[in-house]
Amino acid sequence: MKLSLGVGPMGPPGGNMIIEHAKFAESLGYDTIWTSEIYGSDCFTPLAWIGANTERINLGTSIMQISARSPASATMHAVTLDYLSNGRMKLGIGVSGPQVVEGWYGQPYPKPLARTREWISIFRDIVSREGPVSFDGKHYQLPLDGGTGLGKPLKLILHPVREEIPLYLGAEGPKNVALGAELCDGWIPMFLSPYRMDMLYGESLKHKRSDFDICAPVTVIVTDDIQSGIDSVKQNVGFYVGGMGAKSFNVHKDHISRMGFEDEANHVQELFMNGRRDEAMAAVPNELCDEISLIGPKERIRERLAAWRESAVTTINVSTGNRDTLAFMAEELL
């Protein structure tokens, strides 16, 4: 099993914190550092900053929202960063939800599976440089259908350092996960429980190839106060279940419901949308937060790591700002 590091908020201006964190993870043998985007920092700029100050650790987006950039623009970002880092780029992509896609990017959300499939096809064609790229899809056209009529198929000028850039799909629903297993090199799940993984995704992952990388984000908190650690995880879960989506459509709430916590998820959303946020966070089930995280004294974490080792997960993406925790996980798994 490999280890990677997820970088969230960057801290004070200047970027020194993420560089120090990345260098330390690299020294321990961590495989990849992943950066995210919602509607704040973009995911590529921090990776360029990190890549310029490291030598070996891979650079991943977790996740790049496909509505934020055209397929060609995103591919140029990825190819350029891969070129500058001498082949260390991993492109994690996802569709996000209508709240962000339509509210922030001003793009249509419907048919996310079909849109993702088209996007991946264009990405692969551009990176391969087998010829000028043309594509006639329902969601993307190259050249554009309409406009001046003067557009023409073009070929990437930059010669990539690799024939393929690893592509990961961030997904929660079984159909999305199956799409990732079919077309991508890896999967970035969200709120994954190793105890319920086969039940939820056994069918979706049935035809994945042997080197398919399942990179699971896991909050790791070494503490004697287990409940305090669980409560901190509740803040993140409660925000997504209660606030990252509409009452009638929230992919994160649906995911938690499929895990067996439907009544609890509905209750969290109701409290959150009624402005009772503290109560919403408190209503997130302890059992859920404990399953998707590694919390407690070191001995308890060692015991609970067994479930992750026995699962189909191939990379644990550690979420922590604590160096001792990073070192502890490296000692246990690397």
Coordinates of N, CA and C in Angstrom, one line a residue, residues 10-127:
M10 N -4.1 26.6 2.6 CA -2.6 26.8 2.5 C -2.0 27.5 3.6
G11 N -2.8 28.1 4.5 CA -2.3 28.8 5.7 C -1.9 30.2 5.3
P12 N -0.9 30.8 6.0 CA -0.6 32.2 5.7 C -0.1 32.4 4.3
P13 N -0.2 33.6 3.8 CA 0.3 33.9 2.4 C 1.8 33.6 2.3
G14 N 2.2 33.2 1.1 CA 3.6 32.9 0.9 C 3.9 31.5 0.5
G15 N 3.1 30.5 0.9 CA 3.2 29.2 0.5 C 4.3 28.4 1.2
N16 N 4.9 28.9 2.2 CA 6.0 28.2 2.9 C 5.5 26.9 3.6
M17 N 4.3 27.0 4.1 CA 3.8 25.8 4.9 C 3.6 24.6 4.0
I18 N 3.0 24.8 2.8 CA 2.8 23.6 2.0 C 4.1 23.1 1.4
I19 N 5.1 23.9 1.2 CA 6.4 23.4 0.7 C 7.1 22.6 1.8
E20 N 7.1 23.1 3.0 CA 7.7 22.3 4.1 C 7.0 21.0 4.3
H21 N 5.7 21.0 4.2 CA 4.9 19.8 4.4 C 5.2 18.8 3.2
A22 N 5.3 19.3 2.0 CA 5.6 18.4 0.9 C 7.0 17.9 0.9
K23 N 7.9 18.6 1.3 CA 9.3 18.2 1.4 C 9.4 17.1 2.5
F24 N 8.7 17.3 3.6 CA 8.8 16.3 4.7 C 8.1 15.0 4.2
A25 N 7.0 15.0 3.5 CA 6.3 13.8 3.0 C 7.2 13.1 2.0
E26 N 7.9 13.9 1.2 CA 8.8 13.3 0.2 C 9.9 12.6 0.8
S27 N 10.5 13.1 1.9 CA 11.6 12.5 2.6 C 11.2 11.2 3.3
L28 N 9.9 11.1 3.6 CA 9.4 9.9 4.2 C 9.0 8.8 3.2
G29 N 9.0 9.1 1.9 CA 8.6 8.1 0.9 C 7.2 8.2 0.4
Y30 N 6.5 9.3 0.8 CA 5.1 9.4 0.3 C 5.1 9.5 -1.3
D31 N 4.1 8.9 -1.9 CA 4.1 8.8 -3.3 C 3.6 10.1 -4.1
T32 N 2.6 10.7 -3.5 CA 1.9 11.8 -4.2 C 1.5 12.9 -3.2
I33 N 1.5 14.1 -3.6 CA 0.8 15.2 -2.9 C -0.4 15.7 -3.7
W34 N -1.6 15.8 -3.1 CA -2.8 16.1 -3.9 C -3.3 17.5 -3.4
T35 N -3.7 18.3 -4.3 CA -4.3 19.6 -4.0 C -5.7 19.7 -4.6
S36 N -6.6 20.4 -3.9 CA -8.0 20.4 -4.2 C -8.4 21.8 -4.7
E37 N -9.7 21.9 -5.3 CA -10.3 23.2 -5.6 C -11.8 23.0 -5.4
I38 N -12.4 24.1 -4.8 CA -13.9 24.1 -4.8 C -14.3 25.4 -5.4
Y39 N -14.2 26.5 -4.6 CA -14.4 27.8 -5.2 C -13.5 28.8 -4.4
G40 N -12.2 28.4 -4.3 CA -11.2 29.2 -3.6 C -9.9 29.1 -4.4
S41 N -9.0 28.5 -3.8 CA -7.7 28.2 -4.5 C -7.9 27.3 -5.7
D42 N -7.2 27.5 -6.8 CA -7.3 26.5 -7.9 C -6.3 25.3 -7.5
C43 N -6.4 24.2 -8.2 CA -5.6 23.1 -7.8 C -4.3 23.0 -8.5
F44 N -4.0 23.7 -9.6 CA -2.8 23.6 -10.4 C -1.7 24.5 -9.8
T45 N -2.0 25.7 -9.4 CA -1.0 26.7 -9.0 C -0.2 26.1 -7.8
P46 N -0.8 25.6 -6.7 CA 0.0 25.1 -5.6 C 0.9 23.9 -6.1
L47 N 0.4 23.1 -7.0 CA 1.3 22.0 -7.5 C 2.5 22.5 -8.2
A48 N 2.4 23.6 -9.0 CA 3.5 24.2 -9.6 C 4.5 24.7 -8.6
W49 N 4.0 25.3 -7.5 CA 4.8 25.8 -6.4 C 5.5 24.6 -5.7
I50 N 4.8 23.5 -5.5 CA 5.4 22.4 -4.8 C 6.4 21.7 -5.7
G51 N 6.0 21.5 -7.0 CA 6.9 20.8 -7.9 C 8.2 21.5 -8.1
A52 N 8.2 22.8 -8.0 CA 9.5 23.6 -8.2 C 10.4 23.4 -7.0
N53 N 9.8 22.9 -5.8 CA 10.6 22.8 -4.6 C 10.8 21.4 -4.1
T54 N 10.4 20.4 -4.9 CA 10.6 19.0 -4.6 C 11.2 18.3 -5.8
E55 N 11.6 17.0 -5.6 CA 12.3 16.3 -6.7 C 11.6 15.0 -7.1
R56 N 10.9 14.3 -6.2 CA 10.5 13.0 -6.5 C 9.0 12.8 -6.3
I57 N 8.4 13.5 -5.4 CA 7.0 13.2 -5.1 C 6.1 13.6 -6.2
N58 N 5.1 12.8 -6.5 CA 4.2 13.1 -7.6 C 3.2 14.2 -7.2
L59 N 2.6 14.8 -8.3 CA 1.8 16.0 -8.1 C 0.4 15.7 -8.6
G60 N -0.6 15.7 -7.7 CA -1.9 15.3 -8.2 C -3.0 16.3 -7.9
T61 N -4.0 16.4 -8.7 CA -5.2 17.3 -8.5 C -6.3 16.4 -7.9
S62 N -6.9 16.8 -6.8 CA -7.9 16.0 -6.1 C -9.0 16.9 -5.5
I63 N -9.9 17.4 -6.4 CA -10.0 17.1 -7.8 C -10.1 18.4 -8.6
M64 N -9.7 18.3 -9.9 CA -9.9 19.4 -10.8 C -11.3 19.2 -11.4
Q65 N -12.1 20.3 -11.3 CA -13.5 20.2 -11.7 C -13.6 20.5 -13.2
I66 N -14.1 19.5 -14.0 CA -14.0 19.6 -15.4 C -14.8 20.8 -16.0
S67 N -15.8 21.3 -15.3 CA -16.5 22.5 -15.8 C -15.7 23.8 -15.7
A68 N -14.6 23.7 -14.9 CA -13.9 25.0 -14.7 C -13.0 25.3 -15.9
R69 N -12.7 24.3 -16.8 CA -11.8 24.5 -17.9 C -12.3 23.7 -19.1
S70 N -12.1 24.2 -20.3 CA -12.3 23.3 -21.5 C -11.4 22.1 -21.4
P71 N -11.7 21.0 -22.1 CA -10.8 19.9 -22.1 C -9.4 20.3 -22.6
A72 N -9.3 21.1 -23.6 CA -8.0 21.5 -24.2 C -7.2 22.3 -23.2
S73 N -7.9 23.2 -22.5 CA -7.2 24.1 -21.5 C -6.7 23.2 -20.4
A74 N -7.5 22.3 -19.8 CA -7.1 21.5 -18.7 C -6.0 20.6 -19.1
T75 N -6.0 20.0 -20.3 CA -5.0 19.2 -20.8 C -3.7 19.9 -20.9
M76 N -3.7 21.2 -21.4 CA -2.5 22.0 -21.5 C -1.9 22.2 -20.1
H77 N -2.8 22.5 -19.1 CA -2.3 22.6 -17.7 C -1.6 21.3 -17.3
A78 N -2.2 20.2 -17.5 CA -1.6 18.9 -17.0 C -0.3 18.6 -17.8
V79 N -0.3 18.8 -19.1 CA 0.9 18.4 -19.9 C 2.0 19.4 -19.5
T80 N 1.7 20.6 -19.3 CA 2.8 21.6 -18.9 C 3.4 21.3 -17.6
L81 N 2.5 21.0 -16.6 CA 3.0 20.6 -15.3 C 3.8 19.3 -15.3
D82 N 3.3 18.4 -16.1 CA 4.1 17.1 -16.2 C 5.4 17.3 -16.9
Y83 N 5.5 18.2 -17.8 CA 6.7 18.6 -18.5 C 7.7 19.2 -17.6
L84 N 7.2 20.2 -16.8 CA 8.1 20.9 -15.9 C 8.6 20.1 -14.7
S85 N 7.8 19.1 -14.3 CA 8.2 18.3 -13.2 C 8.8 17.0 -13.6
N86 N 9.1 16.8 -14.9 CA 9.7 15.6 -15.4 C 8.9 14.4 -15.2
G87 N 7.6 14.5 -15.5 CA 6.7 13.3 -15.4 C 6.2 12.9 -14.1
R88 N 5.8 13.9 -13.3 CA 5.3 13.6 -12.0 C 3.8 14.0 -11.8
M89 N 3.1 14.3 -12.9 CA 1.7 14.8 -12.8 C 0.7 13.6 -12.8
K90 N -0.3 13.7 -11.9 CA -1.5 12.9 -11.9 C -2.7 13.8 -11.9
L91 N -3.5 13.6 -12.9 CA -4.7 14.5 -13.1 C -5.9 13.8 -12.5
G92 N -6.4 14.3 -11.4 CA -7.6 13.8 -10.8 C -8.8 14.8 -11.2
I93 N -9.8 14.2 -11.8 CA -10.9 15.1 -12.3 C -12.2 14.6 -11.7
G94 N -13.2 15.5 -11.7 CA -14.6 15.2 -11.2 C -15.6 16.2 -11.7
V95 N -16.8 15.9 -11.6 CA -17.9 16.8 -12.2 C -18.4 17.8 -11.1
S96 N -18.1 17.6 -9.8 CA -18.6 18.5 -8.8 C -20.1 18.3 -8.8
G97 N -20.9 19.3 -8.3 CA -22.3 19.3 -8.3 C -22.9 20.5 -8.9
P98 N -24.2 20.6 -9.1 CA -24.8 21.7 -9.8 C -24.7 23.0 -9.1
Q99 N -24.5 23.0 -7.7 CA -24.4 24.2 -7.0 C -23.1 24.9 -7.4
V100 N -22.0 24.2 -7.6 CA -20.8 24.8 -8.0 C -20.7 25.0 -9.6
V101 N -21.1 23.9 -10.3 CA -21.0 24.0 -11.7 C -21.8 25.1 -12.4
E102 N -23.1 25.2 -11.9 CA -23.9 26.2 -12.5 C -23.8 27.6 -11.8
G103 N -23.6 27.5 -10.4 CA -23.6 28.7 -9.7 C -22.3 29.4 -9.7
W104 N -21.2 28.7 -9.9 CA -19.8 29.3 -9.9 C -19.2 29.4 -11.3
Y105 N -19.3 28.3 -12.0 CA -18.7 28.3 -13.3 C -19.7 28.7 -14.5
G106 N -21.0 28.8 -14.2 CA -21.9 29.1 -15.2 C -22.0 28.2 -16.3
Q107 N -21.8 26.9 -16.0 CA -21.9 25.8 -17.0 C -23.1 24.9 -16.7
P108 N -23.6 24.2 -17.7 CA -24.7 23.3 -17.4 C -24.2 22.0 -16.7
Y109 N -25.0 21.5 -15.8 CA -24.6 20.3 -15.1 C -25.2 19.0 -15.6
P110 N -26.4 19.0 -16.3 CA -27.0 17.7 -16.7 C -26.1 16.8 -17.5
K111 N -26.4 15.5 -17.4 CA -25.7 14.4 -18.1 C -24.2 14.3 -17.7
P112 N -23.9 14.3 -16.4 CA -22.5 14.4 -16.0 C -21.7 13.2 -16.5
L113 N -22.3 12.0 -16.5 CA -21.6 10.8 -16.9 C -21.2 10.9 -18.4
A114 N -22.1 11.3 -19.3 CA -21.8 11.5 -20.7 C -20.8 12.5 -20.9
R115 N -20.9 13.6 -20.1 CA -20.0 14.7 -20.3 C -18.5 14.3 -19.9
T116 N -18.5 13.5 -18.8 CA -17.1 13.0 -18.4 C -16.5 12.1 -19.4
R117 N -17.3 11.2 -20.0 CA -16.8 10.3 -21.0 C -16.3 11.0 -22.2
E118 N -17.0 12.1 -22.6 CA -16.5 12.9 -23.8 C -15.2 13.6 -23.4
W119 N -15.2 14.2 -22.2 CA -14.0 14.9 -21.7 C -12.8 14.1 -21.7
I120 N -12.9 12.8 -21.2 CA -11.8 11.9 -21.1 C -11.3 11.6 -22.5
S121 N -12.2 11.4 -23.4 CA -11.8 11.0 -24.8 C -11.0 12.1 -25.4
I122 N -11.4 13.4 -25.2 CA -10.6 14.5 -25.8 C -9.3 14.6 -25.1
F123 N -9.2 14.5 -23.8 CA -8.0 14.5 -23.1 C -7.0 13.5 -23.6
R124 N -7.4 12.3 -23.7 CA -6.5 11.2 -24.2 C -6.0 11.5 -25.6
D125 N -6.9 12.0 -26.5 CA -6.5 12.3 -27.9 C -5.5 13.4 -27.9
I126 N -5.6 14.5 -27.1 CA -4.7 15.6 -27.1 C -3.3 15.1 -26.6
V127 N -3.3 14.4 -25.5 CA -2.0 13.9 -25.0 C -1.3 13.0 -25.9

